[in-house]
Tab-separated table of C-alpha atoms in Angstrom:
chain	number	residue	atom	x	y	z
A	1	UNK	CA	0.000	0.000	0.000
A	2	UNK	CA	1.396	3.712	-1.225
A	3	UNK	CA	1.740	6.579	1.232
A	4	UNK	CA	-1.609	8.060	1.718
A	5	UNK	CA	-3.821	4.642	1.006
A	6	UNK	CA	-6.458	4.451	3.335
A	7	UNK	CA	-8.507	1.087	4.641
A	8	UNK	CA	-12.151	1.279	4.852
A	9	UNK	CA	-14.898	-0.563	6.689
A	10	UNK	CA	-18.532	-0.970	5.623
A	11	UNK	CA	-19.244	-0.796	8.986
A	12	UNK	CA	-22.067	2.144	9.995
A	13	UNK	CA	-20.582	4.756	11.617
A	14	UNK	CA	-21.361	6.043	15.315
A	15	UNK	CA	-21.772	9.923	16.293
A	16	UNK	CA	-18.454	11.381	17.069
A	17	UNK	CA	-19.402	12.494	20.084
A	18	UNK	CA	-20.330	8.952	21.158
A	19	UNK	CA	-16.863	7.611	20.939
A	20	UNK	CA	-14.396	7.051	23.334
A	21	UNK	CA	-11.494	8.958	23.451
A	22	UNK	CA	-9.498	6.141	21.949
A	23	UNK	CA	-11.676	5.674	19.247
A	24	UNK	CA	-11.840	8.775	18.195
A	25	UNK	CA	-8.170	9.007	17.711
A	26	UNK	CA	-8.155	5.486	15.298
A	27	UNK	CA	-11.221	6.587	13.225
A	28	UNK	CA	-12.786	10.002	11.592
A	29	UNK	CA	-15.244	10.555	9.208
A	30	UNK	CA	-13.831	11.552	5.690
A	31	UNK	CA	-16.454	14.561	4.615
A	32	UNK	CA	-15.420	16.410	2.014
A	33	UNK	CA	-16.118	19.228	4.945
A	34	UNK	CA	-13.302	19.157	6.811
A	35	UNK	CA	-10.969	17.366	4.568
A	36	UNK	CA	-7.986	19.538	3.144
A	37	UNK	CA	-5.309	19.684	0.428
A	38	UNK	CA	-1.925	19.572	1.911
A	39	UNK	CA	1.443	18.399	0.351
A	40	UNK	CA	3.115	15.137	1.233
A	41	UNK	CA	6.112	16.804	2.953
A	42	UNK	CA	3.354	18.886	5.102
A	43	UNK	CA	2.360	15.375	6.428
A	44	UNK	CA	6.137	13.826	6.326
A	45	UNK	CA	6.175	11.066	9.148
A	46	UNK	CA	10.095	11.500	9.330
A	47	UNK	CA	12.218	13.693	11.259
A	48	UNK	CA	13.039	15.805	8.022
A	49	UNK	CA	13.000	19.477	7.472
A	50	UNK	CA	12.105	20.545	3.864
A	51	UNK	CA	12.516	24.052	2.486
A	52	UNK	CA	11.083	26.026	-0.724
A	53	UNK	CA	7.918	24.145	-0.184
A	54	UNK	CA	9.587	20.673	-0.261
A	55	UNK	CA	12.166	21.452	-3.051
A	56	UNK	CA	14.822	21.165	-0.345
A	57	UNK	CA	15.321	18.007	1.973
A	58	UNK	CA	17.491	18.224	4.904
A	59	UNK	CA	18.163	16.196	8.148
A	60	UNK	CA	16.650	16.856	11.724
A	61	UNK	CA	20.492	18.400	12.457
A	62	UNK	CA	20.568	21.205	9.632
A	63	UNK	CA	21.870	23.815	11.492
A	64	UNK	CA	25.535	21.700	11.733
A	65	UNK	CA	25.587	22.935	8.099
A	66	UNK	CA	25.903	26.551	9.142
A	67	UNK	CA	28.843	25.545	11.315
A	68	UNK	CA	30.277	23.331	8.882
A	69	UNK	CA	29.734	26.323	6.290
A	70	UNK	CA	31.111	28.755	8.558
A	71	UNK	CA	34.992	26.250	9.356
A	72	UNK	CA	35.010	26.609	5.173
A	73	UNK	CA	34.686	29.692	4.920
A	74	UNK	CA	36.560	31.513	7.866
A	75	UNK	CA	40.080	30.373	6.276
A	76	UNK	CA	38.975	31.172	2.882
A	77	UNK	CA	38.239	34.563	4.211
A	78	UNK	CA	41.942	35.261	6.218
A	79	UNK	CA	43.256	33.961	3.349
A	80	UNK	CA	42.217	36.043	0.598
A	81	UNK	CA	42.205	39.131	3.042
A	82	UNK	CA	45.588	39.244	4.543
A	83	UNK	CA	47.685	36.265	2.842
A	84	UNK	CA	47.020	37.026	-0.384
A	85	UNK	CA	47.967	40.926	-0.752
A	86	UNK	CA	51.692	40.017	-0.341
A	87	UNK	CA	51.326	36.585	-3.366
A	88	UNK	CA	49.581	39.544	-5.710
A	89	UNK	CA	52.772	41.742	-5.313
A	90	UNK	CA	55.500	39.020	-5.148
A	91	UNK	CA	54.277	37.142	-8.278
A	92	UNK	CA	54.803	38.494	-11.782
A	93	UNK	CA	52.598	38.778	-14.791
A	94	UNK	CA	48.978	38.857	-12.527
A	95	UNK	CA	50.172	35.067	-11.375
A	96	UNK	CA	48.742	36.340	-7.561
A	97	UNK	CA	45.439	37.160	-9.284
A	98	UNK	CA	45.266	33.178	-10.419
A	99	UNK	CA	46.092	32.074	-7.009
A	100	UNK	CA	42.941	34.526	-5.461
A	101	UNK	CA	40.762	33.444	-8.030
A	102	UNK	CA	41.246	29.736	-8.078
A	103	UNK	CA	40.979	29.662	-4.367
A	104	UNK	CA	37.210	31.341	-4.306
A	105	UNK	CA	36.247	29.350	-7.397
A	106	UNK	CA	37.252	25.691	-5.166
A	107	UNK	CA	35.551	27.577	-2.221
A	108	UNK	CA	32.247	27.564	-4.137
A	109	UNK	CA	32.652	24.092	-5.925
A	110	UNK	CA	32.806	23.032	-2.219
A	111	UNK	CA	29.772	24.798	-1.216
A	112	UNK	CA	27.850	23.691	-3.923
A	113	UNK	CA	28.845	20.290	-3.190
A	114	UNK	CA	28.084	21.000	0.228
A	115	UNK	CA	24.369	21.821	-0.682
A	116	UNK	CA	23.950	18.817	-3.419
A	117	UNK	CA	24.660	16.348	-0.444
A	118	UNK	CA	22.399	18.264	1.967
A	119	UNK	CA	19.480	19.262	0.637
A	120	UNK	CA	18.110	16.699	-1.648
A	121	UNK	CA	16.376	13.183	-0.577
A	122	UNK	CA	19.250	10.452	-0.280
A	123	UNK	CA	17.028	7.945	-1.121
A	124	UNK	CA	14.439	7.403	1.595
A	125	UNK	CA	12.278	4.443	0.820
A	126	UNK	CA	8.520	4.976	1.272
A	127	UNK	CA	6.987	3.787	4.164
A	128	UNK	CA	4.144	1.710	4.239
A	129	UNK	CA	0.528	2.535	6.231
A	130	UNK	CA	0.265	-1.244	7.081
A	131	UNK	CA	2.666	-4.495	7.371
A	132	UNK	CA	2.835	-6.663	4.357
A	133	UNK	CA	1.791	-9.858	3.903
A	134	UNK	CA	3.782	-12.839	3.732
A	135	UNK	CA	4.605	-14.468	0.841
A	136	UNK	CA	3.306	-17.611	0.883
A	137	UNK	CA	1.103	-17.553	3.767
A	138	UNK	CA	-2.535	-16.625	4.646
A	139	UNK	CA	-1.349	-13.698	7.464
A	140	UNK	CA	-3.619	-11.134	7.796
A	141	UNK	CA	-3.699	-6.984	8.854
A	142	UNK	CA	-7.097	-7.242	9.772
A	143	UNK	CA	-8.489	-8.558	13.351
A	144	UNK	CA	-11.033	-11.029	12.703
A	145	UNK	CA	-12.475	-12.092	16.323
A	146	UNK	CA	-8.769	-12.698	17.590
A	147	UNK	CA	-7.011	-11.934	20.507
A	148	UNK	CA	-3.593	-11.521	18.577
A	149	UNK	CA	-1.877	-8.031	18.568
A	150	UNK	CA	-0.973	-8.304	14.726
A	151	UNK	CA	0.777	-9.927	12.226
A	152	UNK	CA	3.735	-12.466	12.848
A	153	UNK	CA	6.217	-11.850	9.945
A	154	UNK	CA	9.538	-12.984	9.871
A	155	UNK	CA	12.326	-10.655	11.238
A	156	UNK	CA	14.981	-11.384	7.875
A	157	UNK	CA	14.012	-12.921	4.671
A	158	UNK	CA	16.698	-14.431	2.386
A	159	UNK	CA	17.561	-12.420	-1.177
A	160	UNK	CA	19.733	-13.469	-3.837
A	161	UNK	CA	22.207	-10.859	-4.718
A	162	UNK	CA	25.194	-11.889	-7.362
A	163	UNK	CA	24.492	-15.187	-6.711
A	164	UNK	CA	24.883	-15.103	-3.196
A	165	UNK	CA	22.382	-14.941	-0.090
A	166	UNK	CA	21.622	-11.675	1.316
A	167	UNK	CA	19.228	-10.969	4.490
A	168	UNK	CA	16.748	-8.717	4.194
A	169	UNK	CA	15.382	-6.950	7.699
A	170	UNK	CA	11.692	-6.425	8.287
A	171	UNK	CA	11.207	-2.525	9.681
A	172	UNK	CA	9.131	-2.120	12.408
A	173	UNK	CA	8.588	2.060	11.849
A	174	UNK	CA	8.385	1.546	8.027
A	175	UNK	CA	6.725	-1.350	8.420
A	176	UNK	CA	8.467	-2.673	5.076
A	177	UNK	CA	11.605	-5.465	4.016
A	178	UNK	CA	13.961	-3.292	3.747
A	179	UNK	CA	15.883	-3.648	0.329
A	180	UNK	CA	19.617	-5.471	0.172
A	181	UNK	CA	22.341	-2.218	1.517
A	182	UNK	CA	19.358	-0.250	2.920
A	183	UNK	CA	18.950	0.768	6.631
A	184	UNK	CA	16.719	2.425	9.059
A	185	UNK	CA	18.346	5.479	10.030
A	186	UNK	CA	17.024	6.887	14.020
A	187	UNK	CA	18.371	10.195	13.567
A	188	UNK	CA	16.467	10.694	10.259
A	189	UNK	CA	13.231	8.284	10.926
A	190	UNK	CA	13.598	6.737	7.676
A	191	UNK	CA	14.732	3.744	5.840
A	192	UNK	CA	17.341	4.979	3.273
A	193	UNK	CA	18.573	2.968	0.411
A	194	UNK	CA	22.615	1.554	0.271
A	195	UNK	CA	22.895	3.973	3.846
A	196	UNK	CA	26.250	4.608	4.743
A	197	UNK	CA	25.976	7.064	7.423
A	198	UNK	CA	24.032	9.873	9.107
A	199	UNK	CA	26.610	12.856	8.698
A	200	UNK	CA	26.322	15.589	11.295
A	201	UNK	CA	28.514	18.236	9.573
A	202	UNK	CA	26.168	18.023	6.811
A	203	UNK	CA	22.803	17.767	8.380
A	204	UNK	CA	21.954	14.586	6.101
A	205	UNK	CA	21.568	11.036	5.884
A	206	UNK	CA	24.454	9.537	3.342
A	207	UNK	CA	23.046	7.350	0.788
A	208	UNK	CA	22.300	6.236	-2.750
A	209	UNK	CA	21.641	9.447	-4.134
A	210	UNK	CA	23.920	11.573	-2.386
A	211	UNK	CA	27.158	9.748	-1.937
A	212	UNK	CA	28.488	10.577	-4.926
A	213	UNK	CA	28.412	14.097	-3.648
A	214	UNK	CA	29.366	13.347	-0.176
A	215	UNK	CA	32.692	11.531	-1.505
A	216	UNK	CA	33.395	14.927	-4.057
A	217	UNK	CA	32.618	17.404	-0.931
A	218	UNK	CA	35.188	15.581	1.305
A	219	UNK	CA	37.771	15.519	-1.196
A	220	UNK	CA	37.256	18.583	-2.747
A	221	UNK	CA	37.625	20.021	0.658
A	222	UNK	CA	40.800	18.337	1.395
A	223	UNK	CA	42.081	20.040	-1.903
A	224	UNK	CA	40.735	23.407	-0.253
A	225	UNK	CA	43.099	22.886	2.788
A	226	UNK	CA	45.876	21.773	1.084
A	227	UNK	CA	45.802	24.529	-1.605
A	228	UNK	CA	45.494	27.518	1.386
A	229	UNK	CA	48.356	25.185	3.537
A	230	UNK	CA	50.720	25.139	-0.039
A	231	UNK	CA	50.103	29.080	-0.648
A	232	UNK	CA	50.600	30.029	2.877
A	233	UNK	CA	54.190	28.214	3.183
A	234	UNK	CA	54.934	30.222	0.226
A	235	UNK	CA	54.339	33.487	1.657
A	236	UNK	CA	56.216	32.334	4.740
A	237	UNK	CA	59.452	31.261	2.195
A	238	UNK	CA	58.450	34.933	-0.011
A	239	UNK	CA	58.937	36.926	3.571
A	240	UNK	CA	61.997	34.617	4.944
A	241	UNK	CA	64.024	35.323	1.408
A	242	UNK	CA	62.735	39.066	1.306
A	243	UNK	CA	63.906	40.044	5.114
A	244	UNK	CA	66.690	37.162	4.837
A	245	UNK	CA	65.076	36.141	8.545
A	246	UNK	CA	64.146	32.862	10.278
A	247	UNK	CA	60.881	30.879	9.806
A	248	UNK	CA	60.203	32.146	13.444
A	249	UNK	CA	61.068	35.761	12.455
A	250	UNK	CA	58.450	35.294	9.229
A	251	UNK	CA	55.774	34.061	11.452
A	252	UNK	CA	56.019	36.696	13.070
A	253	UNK	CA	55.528	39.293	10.236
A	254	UNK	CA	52.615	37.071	8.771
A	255	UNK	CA	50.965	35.776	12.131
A	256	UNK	CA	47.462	34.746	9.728
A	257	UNK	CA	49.980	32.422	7.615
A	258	UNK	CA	50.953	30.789	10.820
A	259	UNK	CA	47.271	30.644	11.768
A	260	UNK	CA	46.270	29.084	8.650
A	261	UNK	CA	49.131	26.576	8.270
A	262	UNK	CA	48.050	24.955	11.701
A	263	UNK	CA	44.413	24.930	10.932
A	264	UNK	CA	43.974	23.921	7.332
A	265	UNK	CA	47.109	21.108	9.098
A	266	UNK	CA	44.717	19.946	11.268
A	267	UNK	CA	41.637	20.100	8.871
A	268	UNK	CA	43.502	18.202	5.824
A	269	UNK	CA	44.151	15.083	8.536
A	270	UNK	CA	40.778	14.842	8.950
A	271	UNK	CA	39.302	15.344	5.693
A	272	UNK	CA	42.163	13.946	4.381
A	273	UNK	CA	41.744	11.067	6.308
A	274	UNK	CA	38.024	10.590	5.414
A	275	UNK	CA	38.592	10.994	1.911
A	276	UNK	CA	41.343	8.100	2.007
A	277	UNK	CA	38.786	5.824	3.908
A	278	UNK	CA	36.284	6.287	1.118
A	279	UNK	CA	38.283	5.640	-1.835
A	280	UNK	CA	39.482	2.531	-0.208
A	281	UNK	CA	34.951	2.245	0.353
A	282	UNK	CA	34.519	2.656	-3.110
A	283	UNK	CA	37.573	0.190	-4.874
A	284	UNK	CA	35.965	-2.335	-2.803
A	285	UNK	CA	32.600	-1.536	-2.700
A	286	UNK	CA	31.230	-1.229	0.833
A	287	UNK	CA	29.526	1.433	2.809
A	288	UNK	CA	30.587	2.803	6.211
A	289	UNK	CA	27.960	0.773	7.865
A	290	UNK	CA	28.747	-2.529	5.776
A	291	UNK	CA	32.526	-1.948	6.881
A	292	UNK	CA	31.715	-1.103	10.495
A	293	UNK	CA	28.632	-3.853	10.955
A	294	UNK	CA	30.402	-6.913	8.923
A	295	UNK	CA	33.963	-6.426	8.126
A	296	UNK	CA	33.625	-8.031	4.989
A	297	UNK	CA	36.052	-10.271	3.495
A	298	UNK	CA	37.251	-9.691	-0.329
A	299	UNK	CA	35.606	-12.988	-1.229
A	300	UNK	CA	32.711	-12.843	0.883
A	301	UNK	CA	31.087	-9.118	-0.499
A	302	UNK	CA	28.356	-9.978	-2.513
A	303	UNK	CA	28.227	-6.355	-3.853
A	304	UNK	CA	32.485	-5.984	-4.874
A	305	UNK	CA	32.327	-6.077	-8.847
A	306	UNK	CA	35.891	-5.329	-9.306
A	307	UNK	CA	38.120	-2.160	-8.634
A	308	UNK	CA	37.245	-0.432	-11.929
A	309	UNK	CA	33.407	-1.437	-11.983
A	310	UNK	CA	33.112	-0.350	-8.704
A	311	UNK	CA	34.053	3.045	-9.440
A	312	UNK	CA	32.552	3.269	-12.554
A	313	UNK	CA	29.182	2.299	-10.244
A	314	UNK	CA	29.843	4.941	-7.864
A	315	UNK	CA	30.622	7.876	-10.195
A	316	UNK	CA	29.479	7.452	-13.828
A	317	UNK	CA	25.742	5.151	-13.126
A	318	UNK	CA	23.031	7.471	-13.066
A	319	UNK	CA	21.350	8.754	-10.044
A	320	UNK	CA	17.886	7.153	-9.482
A	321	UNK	CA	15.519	9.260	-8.978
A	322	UNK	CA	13.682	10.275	-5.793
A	323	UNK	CA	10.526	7.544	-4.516
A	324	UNK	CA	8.837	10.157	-2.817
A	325	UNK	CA	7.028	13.428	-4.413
A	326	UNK	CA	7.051	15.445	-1.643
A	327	UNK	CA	5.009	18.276	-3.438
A	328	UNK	CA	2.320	15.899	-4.456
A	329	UNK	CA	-0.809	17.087	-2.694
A	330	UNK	CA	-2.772	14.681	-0.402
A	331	UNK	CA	-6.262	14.701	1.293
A	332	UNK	CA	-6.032	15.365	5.247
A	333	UNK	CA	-9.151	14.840	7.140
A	334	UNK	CA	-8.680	17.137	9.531
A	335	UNK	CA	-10.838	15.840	12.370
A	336	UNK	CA	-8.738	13.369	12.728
A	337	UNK	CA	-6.525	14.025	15.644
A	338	UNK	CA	-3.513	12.898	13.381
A	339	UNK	CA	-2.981	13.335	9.772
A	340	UNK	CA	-4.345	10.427	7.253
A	341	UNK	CA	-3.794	11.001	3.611
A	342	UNK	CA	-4.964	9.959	0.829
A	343	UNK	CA	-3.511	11.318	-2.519
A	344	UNK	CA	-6.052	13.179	-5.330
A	345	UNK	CA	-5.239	10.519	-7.959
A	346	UNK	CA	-7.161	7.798	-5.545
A	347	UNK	CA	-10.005	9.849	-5.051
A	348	UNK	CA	-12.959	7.867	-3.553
A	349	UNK	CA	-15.428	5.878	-5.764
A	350	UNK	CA	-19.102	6.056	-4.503
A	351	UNK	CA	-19.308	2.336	-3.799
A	352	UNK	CA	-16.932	2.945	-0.888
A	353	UNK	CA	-18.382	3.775	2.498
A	354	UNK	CA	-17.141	7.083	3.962
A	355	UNK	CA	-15.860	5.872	7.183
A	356	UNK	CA	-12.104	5.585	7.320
A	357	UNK	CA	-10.076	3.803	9.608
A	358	UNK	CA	-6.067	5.084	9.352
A	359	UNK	CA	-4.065	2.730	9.452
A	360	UNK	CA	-0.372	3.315	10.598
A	361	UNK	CA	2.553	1.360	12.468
A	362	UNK	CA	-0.018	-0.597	14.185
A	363	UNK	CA	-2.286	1.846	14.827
A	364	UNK	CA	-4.875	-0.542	14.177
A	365	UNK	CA	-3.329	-2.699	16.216
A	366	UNK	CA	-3.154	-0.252	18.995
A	367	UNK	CA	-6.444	-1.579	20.920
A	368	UNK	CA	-5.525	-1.698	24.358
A	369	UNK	CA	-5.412	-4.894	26.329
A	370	UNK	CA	-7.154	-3.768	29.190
A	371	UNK	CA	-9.583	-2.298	27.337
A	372	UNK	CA	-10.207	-5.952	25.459
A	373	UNK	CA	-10.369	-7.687	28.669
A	374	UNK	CA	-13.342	-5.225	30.089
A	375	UNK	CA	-14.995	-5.755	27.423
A	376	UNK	CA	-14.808	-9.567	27.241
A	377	UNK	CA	-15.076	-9.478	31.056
A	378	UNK	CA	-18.358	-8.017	30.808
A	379	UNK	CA	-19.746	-10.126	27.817
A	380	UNK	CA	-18.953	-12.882	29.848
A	381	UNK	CA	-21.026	-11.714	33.511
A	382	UNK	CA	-23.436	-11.094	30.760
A	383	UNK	CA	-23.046	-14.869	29.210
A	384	UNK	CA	-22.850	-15.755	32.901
A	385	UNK	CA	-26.418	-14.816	33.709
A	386	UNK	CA	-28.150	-16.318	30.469
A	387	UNK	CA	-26.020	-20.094	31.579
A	388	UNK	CA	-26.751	-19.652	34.961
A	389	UNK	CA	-31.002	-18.180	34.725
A	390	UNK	CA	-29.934	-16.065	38.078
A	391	UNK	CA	-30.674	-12.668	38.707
A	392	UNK	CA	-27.617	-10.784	39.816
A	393	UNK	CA	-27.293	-9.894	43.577
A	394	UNK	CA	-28.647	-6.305	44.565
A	395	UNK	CA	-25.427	-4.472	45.680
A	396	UNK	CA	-25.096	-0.215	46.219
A	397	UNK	CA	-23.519	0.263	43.175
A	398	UNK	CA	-26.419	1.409	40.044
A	399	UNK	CA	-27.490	-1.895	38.257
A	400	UNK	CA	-28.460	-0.014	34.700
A	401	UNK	CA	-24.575	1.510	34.369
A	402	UNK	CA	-23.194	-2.131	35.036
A	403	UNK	CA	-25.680	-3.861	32.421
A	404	UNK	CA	-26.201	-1.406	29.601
A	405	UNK	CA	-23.515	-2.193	26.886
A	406	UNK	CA	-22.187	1.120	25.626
A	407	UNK	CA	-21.910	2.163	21.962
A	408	UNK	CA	-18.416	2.215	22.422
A	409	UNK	CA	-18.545	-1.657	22.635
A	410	UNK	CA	-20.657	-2.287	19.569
A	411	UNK	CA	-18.423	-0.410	17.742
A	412	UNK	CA	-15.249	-2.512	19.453
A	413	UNK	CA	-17.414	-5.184	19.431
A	414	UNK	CA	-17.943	-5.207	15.964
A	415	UNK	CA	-14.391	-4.793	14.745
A	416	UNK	CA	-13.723	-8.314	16.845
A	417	UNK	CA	-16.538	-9.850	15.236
A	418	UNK	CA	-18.615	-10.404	18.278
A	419	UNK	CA	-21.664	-8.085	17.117
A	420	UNK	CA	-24.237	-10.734	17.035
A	421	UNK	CA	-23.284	-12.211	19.982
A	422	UNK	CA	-23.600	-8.746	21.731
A	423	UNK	CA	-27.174	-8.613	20.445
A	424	UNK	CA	-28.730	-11.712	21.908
A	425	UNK	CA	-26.338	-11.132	25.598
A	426	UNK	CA	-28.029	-7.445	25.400
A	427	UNK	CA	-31.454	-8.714	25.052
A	428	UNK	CA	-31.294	-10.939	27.851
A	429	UNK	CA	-29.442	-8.494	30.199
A	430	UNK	CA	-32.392	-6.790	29.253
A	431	UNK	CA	-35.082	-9.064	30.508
A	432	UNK	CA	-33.162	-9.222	33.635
């Protein structure tokens, strides 16, 4: 079932205000009244934040990017103000110009780069409104007079992937297998496809649609510190041979060089670093959760197609694009204390009774047990009288509230499948 699909009963509906409390947050009535047209990222279960009216995806964490943005651009900055006034003069023929200029033009390819991995959907996989069922069985969603809290589906199923077996988890919050290299990601709330990681310096989850970005950011950053760390030694060697001083002495004169070398040091060891760790990712063809979680072996990795296929996948196979149209408008019934969509395209036929149930990681499944045992507790003092042909002891307590079945049990009642039974036990409480 798609995102917004709805589940209906044919049952009749009771007045709102007759329902419990619990009831009333499980089922709504879907006039065309108070129904209204939102967009699917105005009803996103996940923990994203979109932008631009769901153009823009980001994670939970977005405002790391602003730091991260602000460690980019703070060298970048020193450098061209203070560093580069002495390369313009030193170098001939408008060579210091180059040196400026390429510097701001890799400080906004990083940016950029910086944005592509942030802001776009890194291939969440749609969540379903109810569990599937299981191949080759007879399980059901639906109660049907049982006392079992919901579907039993296997934990892992087995894929075949290159030959190999792969195991596939079932998602409790998505309520989906999750495809071979995907993974539920708790920072995000989602299931993204081949996840690597949940970044925090860029506010996103890392996946199948991003990572090609991710891996160009971290390098192309590393070339950022390295170029400002190569340019800044040179002004320190331009000031040693022009005073004929010490390195000490030049640091001195240039304390922002200094400054810089250490940081964009310190940076390039860690970028550096990261970008090393994902080439060695991509020749072999893991992710960071793959090489964390199961260390795999070179002839175990189902997924390794060679060195040169592998990077071929990574950086010349086109992206996929996104499963989810977060600007596609939906139907919200809003008297429904939370949202249930349904999108335009499925719009009701007039066969289909208007009473709605939502349905939504187990939602439906969400009857209490305490409230199933009063229930059955007092069908049964009911059934209790009609076996035994007893009237019930007169006690202080009011004898009408503890015989009078409520409307909130026939409408329990008949989602167990006990409605008829209810009937006849009502009648005879009745004579009593």
């Amino acid at each position: 079932m798609r995102v917004g699909e709805k589940m209906y009963s044919t049952s009749n509906p009771m007045p709102t205000h007759q329902l419990s409390d619990y009831n009333r947050g499980i089922m709504g009535s879907h006039n065309d009244s108070d129904a209204r047209n939102l967009r699917v990222y105005q009803t996103w279960k996940g923990s994203n934040i979109f932008c631009l009216g769901g153009r823009l995806v980001f994670g939970p964490d977005v405002r790391s990017l602003f730091l991260t943005i602000f460690l980019i651009m703070i060298p970048v900055i020193l450098f061209c103000a203070f560093v580069s006034q002495r390369l313009i003069n030193d170098f001939q023929h408008q060579l210091g110009y180059y040196v400026v200029a390429i510097c701001v033009v890799l400080t906004a390819h990083v940016i950029i780069l910086l944005f592509l991995t942030s802001a776009r959907d890194p291939g969440i996989i749609p969540r379903n409104l109810h569990p599937p069922e299981d191949e080759g069985s007879s399980i059901s969603v639906d109660w049907s007079g049982s006392q079992v809290a919901g579907p039993s589906l296997p934990p892992t199923k087995d894929v075949i992937v290159n030959g190999m077996v792969v195991k596939v988890k079932y998602c409790q919050t998505c309520l989906l297998y999750r495809p071979p290299r995907c993974s539920h990601c708790s920072i995000c709330n989602n299931c993204v496809e081949r996840f690597d990681h949940h970044c925090p310096w860029v506010g996103q989850c890392i996946g199948k649609r991003n990572y090609r970005f991710f891996f160009m950011f971290v390098s192309s950053t590393t070339m950022l510190c390295l170029y400002i760390l190569a340019f800044c030694w040179v002004n320190i060697r331009k000031i040693m041979d022009t005073y004929h001083c010490n390195m000490w002495t030049a640091f001195l004169k240039s304390p922002v060089s200094g400054i810089l070398i250490l940081y964009t040091f310190i940076c390039a060891w860690f970028v550096g670093g990261l970008t090393a760790f994902h080439l060695y990712l991509i020749f072999t063809n893991q992710t960071t959760y793959e090489n964390f979680r199961y260390r795999y072996d070179g002839k175990m990795n189902p997924y390794n197609l060679g060195c040169i296929h592998n990077v071929l996948q990574v950086f010349f196979s086109k992206i996929p694009k996104s499963k989810n149209k977060f600007r596609a408008k939906v139907r919200v019934n809003s008297s429904s204390s939370y949202a249930s969509s349904m999108p335009l395209g499925d719009s009701l036929s007039p066969e289909v009774p208007k009473r709605s149930f939502d349905i939504e990681v187990g939602k439906r499944q969400a009857v209490a047990d305490e409230d199933f045992e009063a229930i059955q507790s007092q069908i049964d003092s009911v059934g209790g009288l009609e076996r035994c042909g007893t009237q019930p002891r007169h006690t202080n307590w009011d004898h009408k509230a503890n015989w009078e079945i409520t409307p909130d049990i026939h409408v329990l009642a008949a989602e167990f499948g006990m409605e008829s039974g209810l009937a006849d036990r009502q009648k005879i409480s009745g004579d009593h």
